[in-house]
Amino acid sequence: MNLALPFTYKEFVLLHPLSIEGICKEIYQDNRNSIKIKKEELAIKNLTKIMKTVIKISHKQGFHAMSLRDLSRESELSMGALYNYFSSKEEFLNMMYIQGQALINKIMQESIRAGQNSSERLLRGICTHLYLSESISKIFYFFYMEAKSLKPEDQKKAITMEQFTENVFEELLKDGIQNGEFEIPYPLLTASAIKALLQDWYLKRYKYSERKISVEEYANFLIRFVYQNIENTNSKELK
C-alpha cells in the first residue's frame, strides 16, 4: 500500500484554520442564553482573552489552584465582567471542554469519511489527529491535564469524549480485519497503542522540538510503525 501522507500540515491548516478565537465563537453561539453579553464581537473578544488566560495560569499552577480573582487580575477583566459569561471557573472549563471536543470529533469524522477503504481511513485519522494537536497544541495539553478538575458528572462526559478517538481507531481496525486489509489479534489494544503514540506528540512536545522533528516526520514514522504491525500482506486491497 502507498503510505504517503494524505495531506500536508499546511494543507490541513488551510482547510481547518483552527484558533482559540474560533472555539470561543462556538462557545458563545452555543451558550447565548446563559451569557449576559449580547454583543457578539465583544463577547468573543472577552471569551478569547479569558480562555488564553485560563490556559496560561493553569500551565503555571494548575487549574485547581486558580481562583476567579487570579483570572480577573491576569485577564484584566473585573469579577463582574467574568460573571457575565459563567458563574464559576468549573462552568467555563466545562464549556471549553464540550466545545473543544465537539470540534475535534467533527473534523476527525469528516476527514476519515473521505477515505476509500479502511487503510485510507486509518491513515487519514492518524494524520488528522496529529495535525489537530499541532495546530491547537495548548488546548490539547490543557484538556488532557485538567479533565480531572471537572465535576464528577462532567468527568464522565470527558471520559466518554476522550474514548471517542480510541473507539474510532478500534472500529477502523475491526473493519480492516473484516475486509481482509488488516491482520491483528487485539484491535482494542492496538487502538490504545495508537492513541498513546498520538498523545505523546502533544504531551512531550519539548522532546520532539529539541530533536527538530516536524509533525509530518512524526506522522510518517507513526503511519509506517502502525502499518508494519497491522497490514495483511496477502490482502488484495493493499496491492
CSV table of C-alpha atoms in Angstrom, one decimal:
chain,number,residue,atom,x,y,z
A,1,MET,CA,0.0,0.0,0.0
A,2,ASN,CA,1.1,3.6,-0.6
A,3,LEU,CA,1.8,5.1,2.8
A,4,ALA,CA,2.3,8.6,1.6
A,5,LEU,CA,0.7,11.3,3.8
A,6,PRO,CA,-2.9,12.0,2.5
A,7,PHE,CA,-2.3,15.7,3.0
A,8,THR,CA,0.4,18.0,4.4
A,9,TYR,CA,0.1,20.0,7.6
A,10,LYS,CA,-0.1,23.2,5.6
A,11,GLU,CA,-3.0,21.8,3.5
A,12,PHE,CA,-4.7,20.8,6.7
A,13,VAL,CA,-4.4,24.2,8.3
A,14,LEU,CA,-5.7,25.9,5.2
A,15,LEU,CA,-8.7,23.6,5.2
A,16,HIS,CA,-9.2,23.9,9.0
A,17,PRO,CA,-7.9,27.3,10.3
A,18,LEU,CA,-8.4,26.5,14.0
A,19,SER,CA,-7.8,29.0,16.7
A,20,ILE,CA,-8.8,29.8,20.3
A,21,GLU,CA,-10.9,32.7,19.0
A,22,GLY,CA,-12.8,30.3,16.7
A,23,ILE,CA,-13.6,27.9,19.6
A,24,CYS,CA,-14.8,30.9,21.7
A,25,LYS,CA,-17.1,31.9,18.9
A,26,GLU,CA,-18.6,28.4,19.0
A,27,ILE,CA,-18.9,28.7,22.8
A,28,TYR,CA,-20.7,32.0,22.5
A,29,GLN,CA,-23.1,30.7,19.9
A,30,ASP,CA,-23.9,27.6,21.9
A,31,ASN,CA,-24.4,29.5,25.2
A,32,ARG,CA,-26.2,32.6,24.1
A,33,ASN,CA,-29.0,32.0,26.6
A,34,SER,CA,-26.7,32.0,29.6
A,35,ILE,CA,-24.1,34.5,28.6
A,36,LYS,CA,-25.3,38.0,29.5
A,37,ILE,CA,-23.3,40.0,27.0
A,38,LYS,CA,-25.3,40.1,23.8
A,39,LYS,CA,-22.8,41.9,21.5
A,40,GLU,CA,-21.2,39.0,19.8
A,41,GLU,CA,-17.9,40.7,18.8
A,42,LEU,CA,-17.3,41.9,22.4
A,43,ALA,CA,-18.3,38.6,23.9
A,44,ILE,CA,-16.0,36.6,21.7
A,45,LYS,CA,-13.1,39.0,22.3
A,46,ASN,CA,-13.5,38.7,26.1
A,47,LEU,CA,-14.1,34.9,25.9
A,48,THR,CA,-10.8,34.6,23.9
A,49,LYS,CA,-9.0,36.7,26.5
A,50,ILE,CA,-10.4,34.5,29.3
A,51,MET,CA,-9.6,31.2,27.7
A,52,LYS,CA,-6.0,32.3,26.9
A,53,THR,CA,-5.6,33.4,30.5
A,54,VAL,CA,-7.1,30.2,31.9
A,55,ILE,CA,-4.6,28.1,29.9
A,56,LYS,CA,-1.7,30.4,30.9
A,57,ILE,CA,-2.5,30.3,34.6
A,58,SER,CA,-3.2,26.5,34.5
A,59,HIS,CA,0.1,25.9,32.9
A,60,LYS,CA,1.9,27.7,35.8
A,61,GLN,CA,-0.1,26.5,38.8
A,62,GLY,CA,-2.8,24.1,37.7
A,63,PHE,CA,-6.5,24.9,37.1
A,64,HIS,CA,-7.5,23.6,40.6
A,65,ALA,CA,-5.3,26.3,42.2
A,66,MET,CA,-6.6,29.1,40.1
A,67,SER,CA,-9.2,31.4,41.7
A,68,LEU,CA,-11.6,33.7,39.8
A,69,ARG,CA,-9.6,36.6,41.4
A,70,ASP,CA,-6.5,35.2,39.8
A,71,LEU,CA,-8.3,35.0,36.5
A,72,SER,CA,-9.7,38.5,36.9
A,73,ARG,CA,-6.3,40.1,37.7
A,74,GLU,CA,-4.4,38.3,34.9
A,75,SER,CA,-7.1,38.9,32.3
A,76,GLU,CA,-7.7,42.5,33.4
A,77,LEU,CA,-11.4,41.8,33.4
A,78,SER,CA,-13.4,42.6,36.6
A,79,MET,CA,-15.1,39.9,38.6
A,80,GLY,CA,-18.4,41.3,37.4
A,81,ALA,CA,-17.3,41.0,33.8
A,82,LEU,CA,-16.4,37.4,34.3
A,83,TYR,CA,-19.7,36.6,35.9
A,84,ASN,CA,-21.4,37.8,32.6
A,85,TYR,CA,-20.0,34.7,31.0
A,86,PHE,CA,-20.2,32.0,33.7
A,87,SER,CA,-20.9,31.5,37.4
A,88,SER,CA,-17.8,29.5,38.2
A,89,LYS,CA,-14.4,28.5,36.8
A,90,GLU,CA,-15.7,24.9,36.6
A,91,GLU,CA,-18.6,26.0,34.4
A,92,PHE,CA,-16.2,27.7,32.0
A,93,LEU,CA,-14.0,24.7,31.9
A,94,ASN,CA,-17.0,22.5,31.0
A,95,MET,CA,-17.9,25.0,28.2
A,96,MET,CA,-14.3,24.8,26.9
A,97,TYR,CA,-14.2,21.0,27.1
A,98,ILE,CA,-17.5,20.3,25.4
A,99,GLN,CA,-16.9,22.8,22.6
A,100,GLY,CA,-13.3,21.7,22.0
A,101,GLN,CA,-14.0,18.0,21.9
A,102,ALA,CA,-17.1,18.5,19.7
A,103,LEU,CA,-14.9,20.4,17.2
A,104,ILE,CA,-12.1,17.8,17.3
A,105,ASN,CA,-14.6,14.9,16.8
A,106,LYS,CA,-16.3,16.7,13.9
A,107,ILE,CA,-13.1,17.3,12.0
A,108,MET,CA,-11.9,13.7,12.7
A,109,GLN,CA,-15.1,12.2,11.4
A,110,GLU,CA,-15.2,14.3,8.2
A,111,SER,CA,-11.6,13.5,7.4
A,112,ILE,CA,-12.0,9.8,8.0
A,113,ARG,CA,-15.1,9.5,5.8
A,114,ALA,CA,-13.1,10.8,2.8
A,115,GLY,CA,-11.0,7.6,2.8
A,116,GLN,CA,-11.9,5.0,0.2
A,117,ASN,CA,-11.1,1.9,2.3
A,118,SER,CA,-10.2,1.0,5.9
A,119,SER,CA,-6.5,1.6,5.3
A,120,GLU,CA,-7.0,5.1,3.8
A,121,ARG,CA,-9.4,6.0,6.6
A,122,LEU,CA,-7.0,4.9,9.3
A,123,LEU,CA,-4.2,6.8,7.6
A,124,ARG,CA,-6.3,9.9,7.4
A,125,GLY,CA,-7.4,9.5,11.0
A,126,ILE,CA,-3.8,9.4,12.3
A,127,CYS,CA,-2.8,12.4,10.3
A,128,THR,CA,-5.8,14.4,11.2
A,129,HIS,CA,-5.4,13.8,14.9
A,130,LEU,CA,-1.7,14.7,14.8
A,131,TYR,CA,-2.3,17.9,12.8
A,132,LEU,CA,-5.2,18.9,15.1
A,133,SER,CA,-2.9,18.5,18.2
A,134,GLU,CA,-0.2,20.5,16.4
A,135,SER,CA,-2.5,23.4,15.4
A,136,ILE,CA,-4.1,23.8,18.8
A,137,SER,CA,-1.4,22.1,20.9
A,138,LYS,CA,-2.0,24.2,24.1
A,139,ILE,CA,-5.7,23.3,24.1
A,140,PHE,CA,-4.9,19.5,23.7
A,141,TYR,CA,-2.4,19.7,26.5
A,142,PHE,CA,-4.8,21.7,28.7
A,143,PHE,CA,-7.7,19.3,28.1
A,144,TYR,CA,-5.6,16.3,29.0
A,145,MET,CA,-4.1,17.8,32.2
A,146,GLU,CA,-7.2,19.5,33.5
A,147,ALA,CA,-10.0,16.9,32.8
A,148,LYS,CA,-9.6,15.9,36.5
A,149,SER,CA,-10.7,19.4,37.5
A,150,LEU,CA,-14.2,18.8,36.1
A,151,LYS,CA,-17.1,17.9,38.4
A,152,PRO,CA,-17.8,14.2,38.7
A,153,GLU,CA,-20.7,14.2,36.3
A,154,ASP,CA,-18.7,16.2,33.8
A,155,GLN,CA,-15.7,13.9,34.2
A,156,LYS,CA,-17.8,11.1,33.0
A,157,LYS,CA,-18.7,13.1,29.9
A,158,ALA,CA,-15.0,13.9,29.4
A,159,ILE,CA,-14.0,10.3,29.7
A,160,THR,CA,-16.6,9.4,27.0
A,161,MET,CA,-15.2,12.1,24.8
A,162,GLU,CA,-11.7,11.0,25.4
A,163,GLN,CA,-12.6,7.5,24.5
A,164,PHE,CA,-14.1,8.7,21.2
A,165,THR,CA,-10.8,8.7,19.3
A,166,GLU,CA,-9.8,5.4,20.6
A,167,ASN,CA,-13.1,3.9,19.7
A,168,VAL,CA,-12.9,5.4,16.2
A,169,PHE,CA,-9.5,3.7,15.7
A,170,GLU,CA,-10.7,0.4,17.1
A,171,GLU,CA,-13.7,0.4,14.7
A,172,LEU,CA,-11.4,1.2,11.7
A,173,LEU,CA,-9.2,-1.7,12.7
A,174,LYS,CA,-12.1,-4.1,13.0
A,175,ASP,CA,-13.4,-3.0,9.6
A,176,GLY,CA,-10.0,-3.6,8.2
A,177,ILE,CA,-9.9,-7.1,9.7
A,178,GLN,CA,-13.3,-7.9,8.4
A,179,ASN,CA,-12.5,-7.0,4.8
A,180,GLY,CA,-9.1,-8.5,4.9
A,181,GLU,CA,-6.9,-5.4,4.9
A,182,PHE,CA,-5.6,-5.8,8.4
A,183,GLU,CA,-4.4,-8.8,10.4
A,184,ILE,CA,-4.5,-8.0,14.1
A,185,PRO,CA,-5.2,-10.3,17.1
A,186,TYR,CA,-6.1,-7.5,19.5
A,187,PRO,CA,-7.7,-4.4,17.8
A,188,LEU,CA,-8.6,-2.8,21.2
A,189,LEU,CA,-5.0,-2.9,22.4
A,190,THR,CA,-3.7,-1.7,19.0
A,191,ALA,CA,-6.1,1.2,19.1
A,192,SER,CA,-4.9,2.1,22.6
A,193,ALA,CA,-1.3,2.0,21.4
A,194,ILE,CA,-2.1,4.3,18.5
A,195,LYS,CA,-3.8,6.7,20.9
A,196,ALA,CA,-0.8,6.7,23.2
A,197,LEU,CA,1.6,7.4,20.4
A,198,LEU,CA,-0.7,10.3,19.2
A,199,GLN,CA,-0.8,11.7,22.7
A,200,ASP,CA,3.0,11.6,23.1
A,201,TRP,CA,3.2,14.2,20.3
A,202,TYR,CA,1.5,16.9,22.4
A,203,LEU,CA,2.3,15.8,25.9
A,204,LYS,CA,6.0,15.6,25.3
A,205,ARG,CA,6.3,18.2,22.6
A,206,TYR,CA,9.6,19.5,24.0
A,207,LYS,CA,11.3,16.2,23.2
A,208,TYR,CA,10.5,16.4,19.5
A,209,SER,CA,11.2,20.2,19.3
A,210,GLU,CA,14.7,19.6,20.8
A,211,ARG,CA,15.3,17.0,18.1
A,212,LYS,CA,13.9,19.2,15.4
A,213,ILE,CA,11.3,16.5,14.4
A,214,SER,CA,8.4,18.0,12.5
A,215,VAL,CA,4.8,16.9,12.8
A,216,GLU,CA,4.9,15.5,9.2
A,217,GLU,CA,8.1,13.5,10.1
A,218,TYR,CA,6.3,12.1,13.2
A,219,ALA,CA,3.2,11.3,11.1
A,220,ASN,CA,5.3,9.4,8.6
A,221,PHE,CA,7.0,7.4,11.3
A,222,LEU,CA,3.8,6.6,13.1
A,223,ILE,CA,2.0,5.5,10.0
A,224,ARG,CA,4.8,3.2,9.0
A,225,PHE,CA,5.2,1.9,12.5
A,226,VAL,CA,1.5,1.1,12.8
A,227,TYR,CA,1.1,-0.4,9.4
A,228,GLN,CA,4.1,-2.7,9.9
A,229,ASN,CA,2.1,-4.3,12.8
A,230,ILE,CA,-1.4,-4.5,11.2
A,231,GLU,CA,-1.0,-4.9,7.5
A,232,ASN,CA,-2.3,-8.2,5.9
A,233,THR,CA,0.4,-8.7,3.3
A,234,ASN,CA,-1.8,-11.1,1.4
A,235,SER,CA,-4.7,-8.6,1.0
A,236,LYS,CA,-5.6,-7.6,-2.5
A,237,GLU,CA,-6.9,-4.3,-1.2
A,238,LEU,CA,-3.4,-3.2,-0.3
A,239,LYS,CA,-1.8,-4.2,-3.7
